[in-house]
Coordinates of C-alpha atoms in Angstrom, one line a residue:
X70 CA -1.4 -16.0 28.4
X71 CA -4.8 -14.5 28.2
X72 CA -7.4 -17.4 27.3
X73 CA -9.6 -17.0 24.3
X74 CA -13.0 -14.9 25.2
X75 CA -15.8 -16.8 22.9
X76 CA -19.2 -17.0 23.0
X77 CA -19.9 -20.4 25.4
X78 CA -22.8 -22.5 25.1
X79 CA -24.8 -22.4 28.1
X80 CA -25.4 -18.3 28.6
X81 CA -23.9 -17.2 32.0
X82 CA -25.1 -14.1 34.0
X83 CA -24.0 -10.9 32.5
X84 CA -22.3 -10.2 35.8
X85 CA -20.1 -13.1 35.8
X86 CA -19.0 -12.4 32.0
X87 CA -18.2 -9.2 32.9
X88 CA -16.4 -10.2 36.0
X89 CA -14.3 -12.7 33.8
X90 CA -13.5 -10.4 31.1
X91 CA -12.2 -7.6 33.6
X92 CA -9.8 -10.2 34.9
X93 CA -8.5 -11.3 31.5
X94 CA -8.1 -7.7 30.3
X95 CA -6.6 -6.5 33.4
X96 CA -3.4 -6.0 31.5
X97 CA -4.6 -5.8 28.0
X98 CA -1.8 -4.8 25.0
X99 CA -2.5 -1.4 25.6
X100 CA -1.7 -1.4 29.0
X101 CA 0.1 2.1 28.5
X102 CA -3.2 3.9 28.2
X103 CA -5.0 4.7 31.4
X104 CA -8.4 4.2 29.5
X105 CA -7.9 1.4 26.8
X106 CA -11.0 1.7 25.3
X107 CA -11.7 -0.5 22.1
X108 CA -14.5 -0.7 20.3
X109 CA -14.7 -3.5 17.5
X110 CA -17.9 -5.2 16.7
X111 CA -18.5 -8.0 13.9
X112 CA -20.7 -10.7 13.6
X113 CA -23.4 -11.0 16.2
X114 CA -22.7 -14.0 18.5
X115 CA -23.6 -13.5 21.8
X116 CA -25.9 -10.9 24.3
X117 CA -25.3 -9.4 27.1
X118 CA -27.8 -7.6 29.5
X119 CA -26.5 -3.8 29.8
X120 CA -29.3 -3.5 32.4
X121 CA -26.9 -5.6 35.0
X122 CA -23.9 -3.2 34.0
X123 CA -24.5 -0.9 37.0
X124 CA -21.7 1.9 37.0
X125 CA -20.6 4.0 34.4
X126 CA -16.5 2.6 34.9
X127 CA -17.8 -0.7 34.2
X128 CA -19.2 0.6 31.1
X129 CA -16.5 2.6 30.0
X130 CA -14.1 -0.2 30.4
X131 CA -15.7 -2.0 27.6
X132 CA -15.9 0.7 25.1
X133 CA -19.0 2.3 26.2
X134 CA -19.0 5.9 27.5
X135 CA -22.5 6.6 29.9
X136 CA -24.2 3.7 28.5
X137 CA -25.8 5.6 25.5
X138 CA -22.8 7.0 23.8
X139 CA -20.4 6.2 21.4
X140 CA -17.3 4.7 22.4
X141 CA -14.3 6.3 23.5
X142 CA -10.7 6.2 22.2
X143 CA -9.4 3.1 21.4
X144 CA -6.0 1.3 20.2
X145 CA -5.1 -2.1 19.4
X146 CA -1.6 -2.9 19.7
X147 CA 0.4 -6.2 19.3
X148 CA 3.1 -5.2 21.2
X149 CA 4.4 -2.2 22.9
X150 CA 8.0 -1.8 24.2
X151 CA 8.0 -3.6 27.6
X152 CA 4.4 -4.4 27.3
X153 CA 3.9 -8.0 25.0
X154 CA 0.8 -8.6 23.5
X155 CA -2.1 -10.5 24.5
X156 CA -2.1 -14.2 22.7
X157 CA -4.7 -15.0 20.5
X158 CA -7.4 -12.6 21.8
X159 CA -10.6 -13.0 20.3
X160 CA -13.4 -10.6 21.8
X161 CA -15.1 -7.5 21.0
X162 CA -16.9 -5.3 23.2
X163 CA -20.2 -3.3 23.7
X164 CA -22.3 -1.5 21.0
X165 CA -25.8 0.1 21.1
X166 CA -28.2 -1.0 18.5
X167 CA -29.4 1.5 15.9
X168 CA -30.0 5.1 17.3
X169 CA -32.9 5.6 15.3
X170 CA -35.3 2.8 17.3
X171 CA -37.7 4.5 19.6
X172 CA -36.7 4.0 23.4
X173 CA -39.9 1.8 24.0
X174 CA -38.9 -0.6 20.9
X175 CA -35.4 -1.1 22.8
X176 CA -35.0 -4.0 25.4
X177 CA -31.7 -3.8 27.7
X178 CA -30.6 -7.4 26.7
X179 CA -30.6 -6.8 22.9
X180 CA -29.6 -3.2 22.9
X181 CA -25.8 -4.4 23.3
X182 CA -23.9 -7.4 21.9
X183 CA -20.8 -9.3 22.5
X184 CA -19.5 -11.2 19.3
X185 CA -16.5 -12.8 18.5
X186 CA -14.4 -13.9 17.1
X187 CA -13.2 -10.6 15.6
X188 CA -9.7 -9.4 16.8
X189 CA -6.8 -11.6 17.4
X190 CA -3.5 -10.2 18.6
X191 CA -0.5 -12.6 18.6
X192 CA 2.9 -11.8 20.4
X193 CA 5.9 -13.8 18.7
X194 CA 8.5 -12.6 21.0
X195 CA 6.9 -13.4 24.5
X196 CA 9.9 -13.5 26.6
X197 CA 9.0 -10.6 29.2
X198 CA 12.5 -10.6 30.4
X199 CA 13.9 -8.7 27.3
X200 CA 12.0 -5.4 27.7
X201 CA 13.0 -3.4 24.8
X202 CA 11.6 -6.2 21.8
X203 CA 7.9 -6.1 22.7
X204 CA 7.5 -4.0 19.6
X205 CA 8.6 -6.7 17.4
X206 CA 7.3 -9.4 15.7
X207 CA 3.7 -9.2 16.5
X208 CA 0.6 -9.9 14.7
X209 CA -3.0 -8.3 14.6
X210 CA -5.7 -9.8 12.8
X211 CA -8.9 -8.4 12.3
X212 CA -11.8 -10.2 10.6
X213 CA -14.4 -7.7 10.6
X214 CA -15.9 -4.9 12.8
X215 CA -16.4 -1.3 13.5
X216 CA -13.4 0.9 14.3
X217 CA -14.5 4.3 15.1
X218 CA -11.9 7.2 15.4
X219 CA -12.6 9.8 18.0
X220 CA -8.9 11.2 18.7
X221 CA -7.6 11.8 15.3
X222 CA -3.9 12.5 16.9
X223 CA -3.9 9.4 18.8
X224 CA -6.3 6.7 17.7
X225 CA -5.0 3.6 16.0
X226 CA -4.4 0.1 15.3
X227 CA -1.1 -0.8 15.4
X228 CA 1.3 -4.1 14.7
X229 CA 4.0 -2.7 16.9
X230 CA 4.5 0.6 18.5
X231 CA 7.6 1.9 20.0
X232 CA 7.9 4.8 22.2
X233 CA 11.7 4.0 23.0
X234 CA 13.6 7.2 23.2
X235 CA 16.5 5.9 21.5
X236 CA 17.7 6.6 18.0
X237 CA 19.0 2.8 17.4
X238 CA 15.8 1.3 18.7
X239 CA 14.3 -0.9 15.6
X240 CA 10.3 -1.7 15.8
X241 CA 10.7 -4.8 13.1
X242 CA 8.4 -8.1 12.1
X243 CA 5.1 -6.6 13.0
X244 CA 1.9 -7.0 11.0
X245 CA -1.7 -6.1 10.6
X246 CA -3.8 -8.2 8.8
X247 CA -7.2 -7.1 8.0
X248 CA -10.1 -9.2 6.3
X249 CA -13.1 -7.1 6.9
X250 CA -14.3 -4.3 8.5
X251 CA -15.0 -0.4 8.9
X252 CA -12.2 1.9 10.3
X253 CA -12.1 5.5 10.9
X254 CA -8.7 4.8 12.7
X255 CA -5.3 4.9 11.0
X256 CA -3.8 1.4 10.6
X257 CA -0.3 0.6 11.1
X258 CA 2.3 -2.0 10.6
X259 CA 4.6 -0.4 13.4
X260 CA 4.7 2.9 14.9
X261 CA 8.0 4.1 16.3
X262 CA 8.2 7.7 18.2
X263 CA 11.5 7.9 17.8
X264 CA 13.3 4.6 16.4
X265 CA 13.3 2.9 13.2
X266 CA 10.8 0.8 11.7
X267 CA 11.9 -1.9 9.3
X268 CA 10.1 -4.9 7.6
X269 CA 6.7 -4.4 9.1
X270 CA 3.3 -4.7 7.0
X271 CA -0.3 -4.4 6.7
X272 CA -1.8 -6.9 4.4
X273 CA -5.9 -5.6 3.3
X274 CA -8.4 -7.8 2.0
X275 CA -12.1 -8.6 2.4
X276 CA -14.8 -7.0 0.0
X277 CA -16.3 -5.5 3.0
X278 CA -13.5 -3.6 4.1
X279 CA -13.7 0.2 4.3
X280 CA -10.3 2.2 5.7
X281 CA -8.7 5.5 5.9
X282 CA -5.1 5.6 6.0
X283 CA -2.6 2.5 6.1
X284 CA 1.0 2.7 6.9
X285 CA 3.1 -0.6 6.6
X286 CA 5.7 1.6 8.8
X287 CA 5.5 5.0 10.3
X288 CA 8.2 6.9 12.1
X289 CA 7.1 9.8 13.9
X290 CA 10.5 11.5 14.2
X291 CA 14.0 11.7 12.4
X292 CA 14.6 8.0 11.8
X293 CA 14.1 5.5 8.7
X294 CA 11.5 3.7 7.4
X295 CA 12.8 0.7 5.8
X296 CA 11.6 -2.1 3.6
X297 CA 8.0 -1.7 5.3
X298 CA 5.2 -2.9 3.1
X299 CA 1.3 -2.4 2.3
X300 CA -0.5 -5.2 0.1
X301 CA -4.0 -4.8 -0.9
X302 CA -6.3 -7.4 -2.4
X303 CA -9.7 -6.0 -1.8
X304 CA -11.6 -3.4 0.1
X305 CA -11.9 0.5 -0.4
X306 CA -9.0 2.7 1.2
X307 CA -8.4 6.3 1.2
X308 CA -4.3 6.5 1.5
X309 CA -1.8 4.0 1.4
X310 CA 1.7 4.4 2.1
X311 CA 4.7 1.8 2.5
X312 CA 6.6 3.4 4.7
X313 CA 6.5 7.0 6.2
X314 CA 9.0 9.2 8.2
X315 CA 8.4 12.5 9.8
X316 CA 12.1 14.1 9.2
X317 CA 13.9 10.7 8.5
X318 CA 14.5 8.7 5.0
X319 CA 12.1 6.4 3.4
X320 CA 13.5 3.5 1.8
X321 CA 13.0 0.6 -0.2
X322 CA 9.2 0.5 1.1
X323 CA 6.7 -1.1 -1.0
X324 CA 2.8 -1.1 -1.8
X325 CA 1.7 -4.1 -3.5
X326 CA -1.9 -3.6 -5.1
X327 CA -3.7 -6.5 -6.6
X328 CA -7.6 -5.6 -6.1
X329 CA -9.7 -2.9 -4.3
X330 CA -10.4 0.8 -4.8
X331 CA -7.6 3.6 -3.7
X332 CA -9.2 6.9 -3.6
X333 CA -7.1 9.4 -2.4
X334 CA -3.3 8.2 -2.4
X335 CA -0.7 5.6 -3.2
X336 CA 3.2 6.3 -2.0
X337 CA 5.4 3.3 -1.8
X338 CA 7.7 6.0 0.7
X339 CA 7.3 9.2 2.1
X340 CA 8.9 11.5 4.2
X341 CA 8.1 14.9 5.1
X342 CA 11.7 16.0 5.4
X343 CA 14.2 13.3 4.5
X344 CA 15.0 11.2 1.0
X345 CA 12.8 9.1 -0.5
X346 CA 14.9 6.5 -2.5
X347 CA 14.5 2.8 -3.7
X348 CA 10.7 3.0 -3.0
X349 CA 8.1 0.5 -5.0
X350 CA 4.9 0.7 -6.4
X351 CA 3.3 -2.5 -7.9
X352 CA -0.2 -2.4 -9.2
X353 CA -1.6 -5.6 -11.4
X354 CA -5.3 -4.9 -10.5
X355 CA -8.0 -2.8 -8.9
X356 CA -9.1 0.7 -9.4
X357 CA -6.6 3.6 -8.4
X358 CA -8.6 7.1 -8.4
X359 CA -5.6 8.9 -7.0
X360 CA -2.1 10.0 -7.7
X361 CA 0.6 7.4 -7.6
X362 CA 4.2 7.8 -6.3
X363 CA 7.1 5.5 -5.9
X364 CA 8.8 8.0 -3.6
X365 CA 7.5 11.4 -2.0
X366 CA 9.4 14.0 -0.1
X367 CA 9.4 17.8 0.5
X368 CA 12.9 18.7 0.0
X369 CA 15.6 15.8 -0.6
X370 CA 16.1 13.4 -3.2
X371 CA 13.3 11.0 -4.4
X372 CA 15.7 8.7 -6.3
X373 CA 15.8 5.4 -7.8
X374 CA 12.3 4.6 -7.2
X375 CA 10.2 2.2 -9.1
X376 CA 6.7 1.8 -10.5
X377 CA 5.4 -1.3 -12.1
X378 CA 1.7 -1.1 -13.7
X379 CA 0.4 -4.7 -15.1
X380 CA -3.1 -4.2 -14.9
X381 CA -6.3 -2.5 -13.1
X382 CA -8.1 0.7 -13.7
X383 CA -5.8 3.9 -13.3
X384 CA -7.9 6.7 -12.9
X385 CA -4.6 8.9 -11.7
X386 CA -3.9 12.4 -13.0
X387 CA -0.2 12.1 -12.2
X388 CA 2.0 8.8 -11.9
X389 CA 5.5 9.9 -10.7
X390 CA 8.4 7.3 -9.9
X391 CA 9.9 10.0 -7.8
X392 CA 8.7 13.5 -6.7
X393 CA 10.6 16.1 -4.6
X394 CA 9.3 19.6 -3.5
X395 CA 13.0 20.9 -3.6
X396 CA 15.1 18.0 -4.4
X397 CA 16.1 15.8 -7.2
X398 CA 13.9 13.1 -9.0
X399 CA 16.1 11.1 -11.1
X400 CA 16.9 7.4 -11.9
X401 CA 13.0 6.5 -11.2
X402 CA 11.8 3.5 -13.5
X403 CA 8.3 2.9 -14.5
X404 CA 7.3 -0.2 -16.2
X405 CA 3.9 -1.1 -17.9
X406 CA 3.0 -4.3 -19.1
X407 CA -0.1 -6.9 -19.0
X408 CA 1.7 -9.9 -17.0
X409 CA -2.1 -11.1 -16.6
X410 CA -2.8 -11.0 -20.0
X411 CA -5.2 -7.8 -19.6
X412 CA -3.2 -4.5 -20.0
X413 CA -4.2 -1.7 -17.5
X414 CA -6.5 0.9 -18.5
X415 CA -5.6 4.7 -17.7
X416 CA -7.9 7.7 -17.9
X417 CA -7.6 10.4 -20.3
X418 CA -6.0 12.8 -17.7
X419 CA -3.3 10.4 -16.8
X420 CA 0.4 12.1 -17.2
X421 CA 3.4 10.0 -16.5
X422 CA 6.4 11.6 -14.9
X423 CA 9.8 10.0 -14.3
X424 CA 10.7 12.7 -11.9
X425 CA 8.6 15.8 -10.5
X426 CA 9.5 18.5 -8.4
X427 CA 8.4 22.1 -8.0
X428 CA 11.8 23.6 -8.3
X429 CA 13.6 24.1 -12.3
X430 CA 16.9 24.0 -10.5
X431 CA 17.1 20.2 -9.7
X432 CA 17.4 17.6 -11.7
X433 CA 14.1 15.5 -12.7
X434 CA 15.0 13.5 -15.7
X435 CA 18.4 11.9 -15.9
X436 CA 18.2 8.3 -15.7
X437 CA 14.5 8.1 -15.6
X438 CA 13.2 5.1 -17.6
X439 CA 10.0 4.3 -18.9
X440 CA 9.4 0.7 -20.0
X441 CA 6.5 -0.1 -22.4
X442 CA 6.1 -3.9 -22.5
X443 CA 2.6 -3.8 -24.2
X444 CA 0.3 -2.6 -27.1
X445 CA -2.5 -0.2 -27.1
X446 CA -2.1 2.0 -24.2
X447 CA -3.6 5.6 -24.2
X448 CA -3.2 8.6 -21.9
X449 CA -2.7 12.4 -21.9
X450 CA 1.1 12.3 -21.7
X451 CA 4.5 11.3 -20.7
X452 CA 7.5 13.7 -19.6
X453 CA 11.0 14.0 -17.7
X454 CA 12.1 10.4 -19.0
X455 CA 15.8 10.1 -20.3
X456 CA 15.0 6.7 -21.6
X457 CA 12.2 5.1 -23.7
X458 CA 12.4 1.4 -23.8
X459 CA 10.0 -0.2 -26.3
X460 CA 9.3 -4.1 -25.7
X461 CA 7.5 -5.2 -28.7
X462 CA 5.9 -8.2 -27.8
X463 CA 4.9 -11.4 -29.9
X464 CA 1.2 -10.1 -30.7
X465 CA 2.8 -7.0 -32.4
X466 CA 1.6 -6.7 -35.9
X467 CA 2.1 -4.2 -38.8
X468 CA 0.5 -1.0 -38.0
X469 CA 0.0 -1.6 -34.4
X470 CA 0.5 1.6 -31.9
X471 CA 2.0 0.8 -28.5
X472 CA 1.4 4.4 -26.5
X473 CA -1.3 6.8 -28.1
X474 CA -0.9 10.3 -26.2
X475 CA -3.8 13.1 -26.3
X476 CA -2.7 16.3 -24.6
X477 CA -3.3 19.3 -26.9
X478 CA -0.1 20.7 -25.8
X479 CA 1.5 17.9 -27.9
X480 CA 4.7 15.7 -26.5
X481 CA 8.3 16.7 -25.8
X482 CA 10.8 14.1 -25.9
X483 CA 13.8 16.0 -27.0
X484 CA 17.2 14.6 -25.7
X485 CA 15.7 11.4 -24.9
X486 CA 16.9 7.8 -26.0
X487 CA 14.4 5.8 -27.6
X488 CA 15.1 2.2 -28.0
X489 CA 12.8 -0.7 -29.5
X490 CA 13.6 -4.5 -29.4
X491 CA 11.7 -7.7 -30.0
X492 CA 10.4 -9.4 -26.8
X493 CA 9.7 -13.2 -27.2
X494 CA 10.9 -16.2 -29.4
X495 CA 8.9 -15.5 -32.4
X496 CA 6.8 -12.8 -34.2
X497 CA 4.8 -12.2 -37.6
X498 CA 6.5 -8.9 -38.2
X499 CA 8.0 -9.0 -41.4
X500 CA 10.4 -6.8 -43.3
X501 CA 9.0 -3.4 -44.1
X502 CA 6.4 -3.6 -41.5
X503 CA 5.9 -0.1 -39.2
X504 CA 5.1 -0.2 -35.5
X505 CA 4.0 3.3 -33.9
X506 CA 5.7 3.4 -30.8
X507 CA 4.5 6.9 -29.9
X508 CA 1.9 9.1 -31.5
X509 CA 0.1 12.2 -30.5
X510 CA -2.4 14.1 -33.2
X511 CA -1.0 17.3 -31.5
X512 CA 2.6 17.0 -32.5
X513 CA 5.7 15.5 -31.2
X514 CA 8.8 17.5 -30.4
X515 CA 11.8 15.0 -30.9
X516 CA 15.2 17.3 -31.0
X517 CA 18.4 15.6 -30.2
X518 CA 16.6 12.0 -29.8
X519 CA 19.1 9.1 -30.2
X520 CA 17.3 5.8 -31.3
X521 CA 18.8 2.6 -30.4
X522 CA 17.8 -1.3 -30.2
X523 CA 17.0 -3.3 -27.4
X524 CA 18.0 -7.0 -27.6
X525 CA 16.2 -9.6 -24.8
X526 CA 18.6 -12.6 -25.6
X527 CA 16.0 -13.9 -27.9
X528 CA 16.4 -16.6 -30.5
X529 CA 15.5 -14.5 -33.5
X530 CA 16.5 -11.1 -33.8
X531 CA 15.1 -8.3 -35.4
X532 CA 16.5 -5.0 -36.5
X533 CA 14.8 -1.6 -36.5
X534 CA 14.9 1.9 -37.8
X535 CA 13.1 4.2 -36.1
X536 CA 12.7 8.2 -36.5
X537 CA 9.9 10.9 -36.5
X538 CA 7.4 10.5 -39.0
X539 CA 4.9 13.2 -38.9
X540 CA 3.3 13.1 -35.3
X541 CA 4.4 9.6 -34.4
X542 CA 7.9 8.0 -33.6
X543 CA 7.7 4.8 -36.0
X544 CA 9.9 1.7 -35.9
X545 CA 10.4 0.1 -39.2
X546 CA 11.5 -3.5 -39.6
X547 CA 14.9 -3.6 -41.5
X548 CA 15.6 -7.2 -41.0
X549 CA 13.6 -10.2 -39.9
X550 CA 15.0 -12.7 -39.2
X551 CA 18.4 -11.6 -38.2
X552 CA 21.5 -14.1 -36.9
X553 CA 20.9 -15.6 -33.8
X554 CA 23.3 -14.1 -31.1
X555 CA 25.5 -16.2 -28.8
X556 CA 23.9 -15.6 -25.8
X557 CA 20.5 -16.5 -27.1
X558 CA 21.1 -20.2 -28.9
X559 CA 19.3 -23.1 -27.8
X560 CA 20.9 -25.5 -25.8
X561 CA 20.7 -28.1 -29.1
X562 CA 22.6 -25.4 -31.2
X563 CA 25.4 -25.0 -28.5
X564 CA 25.7 -29.0 -28.4
X565 CA 26.0 -29.0 -32.4
X566 CA 28.3 -26.4 -32.4
X567 CA 30.7 -28.1 -29.8
X568 CA 30.7 -31.5 -31.5

């Protein structure tokens, strides 16, 4: 087991420090690389006199190339096949000071520094006799630093890495935890060259965190990415993908966002040449400045995915339960509510799709459902839903509007099922009160719509008549209160009835 490398009181000569670190990292978690460079700089902790590093090999071995240039390619890996991850490594490597300083202003002792703690790598399956399980159950924790990408094809931070050339191999249980830092490299909960990735994840937080691409699990071949996850509580990220497979299926992966800013893409599950089914995206906060997909694929089905949005600022032109280039996109569910008390805010350009594809020959509507569980929402349009369910909350009053649409082409919900019900135990709505479920001043087409009633097991049952009135779908209260259903009676009522 490698000892923790932390700054010690009573500084040793730099050459002695270097020797001690060389021994500790003789077999680092990236041992499969011939030149395992790492560049991870956090808070300043200790200084090393670069002038005492005499040869290029020593300098390169600690992330320096020539001593005056940027670090070389780096990998950070919790565990890789037959190489167990290093336990509780807390170390960073050399970084030069500000390049803009004049040479005469630099002094060798302060030009580069060593700081810790910054990086922690923990392998939870340390039994090295089992050669094939070292890409399982690893944890990489990064609390700060700068991670520079020099080779977009190979650089990365991996909770687990597998190059096992077997289809039945599974990389599972790996995690990367980011609490701060700047990353231009990709971050993977687990990466597999051939086998499956299952139940791996990345947790991103820290207000200073800036990242490019994050994957809970990633398969670079025709195997499955299943039940991988990414959570985001803070930071700035370009792309977030719960689980990705190059040519296999992406199933039941999940992205959960409660804070931070996403700028380029959110996908619960993604595959280039497989199915993207049963994936989830859950957003309760943060700012999303990109498209959102529950499941995303090129040619096969993107079915049965879910998106739930209960908060945040959603500046997304496209929100789609499932998106396939040339396959079906059916049975997807999108739910919008306000669990935390503040409803999400959508941009004027947002269109919500139950399913989306680029071919007219594949079904992108059947079984797709939009659940609206709050009021006062506004966006551009909705499309490709078979079911539109409106759950009126207790604070709904006469004249309220649930969803306002602004597309100048109007809104077409022809052939859909429009259902309304009262959620909660009490309401001030009275007979004759009206609620605008859906409105678009540019017109609504509602040919062949079936209107129905939802029932949520509440103690007071409301009954509604719903129809198209002008440019709105309006629900009118017909009965309030109605009879109490058997399944919603209180325990006291049940006891009295049985006495």
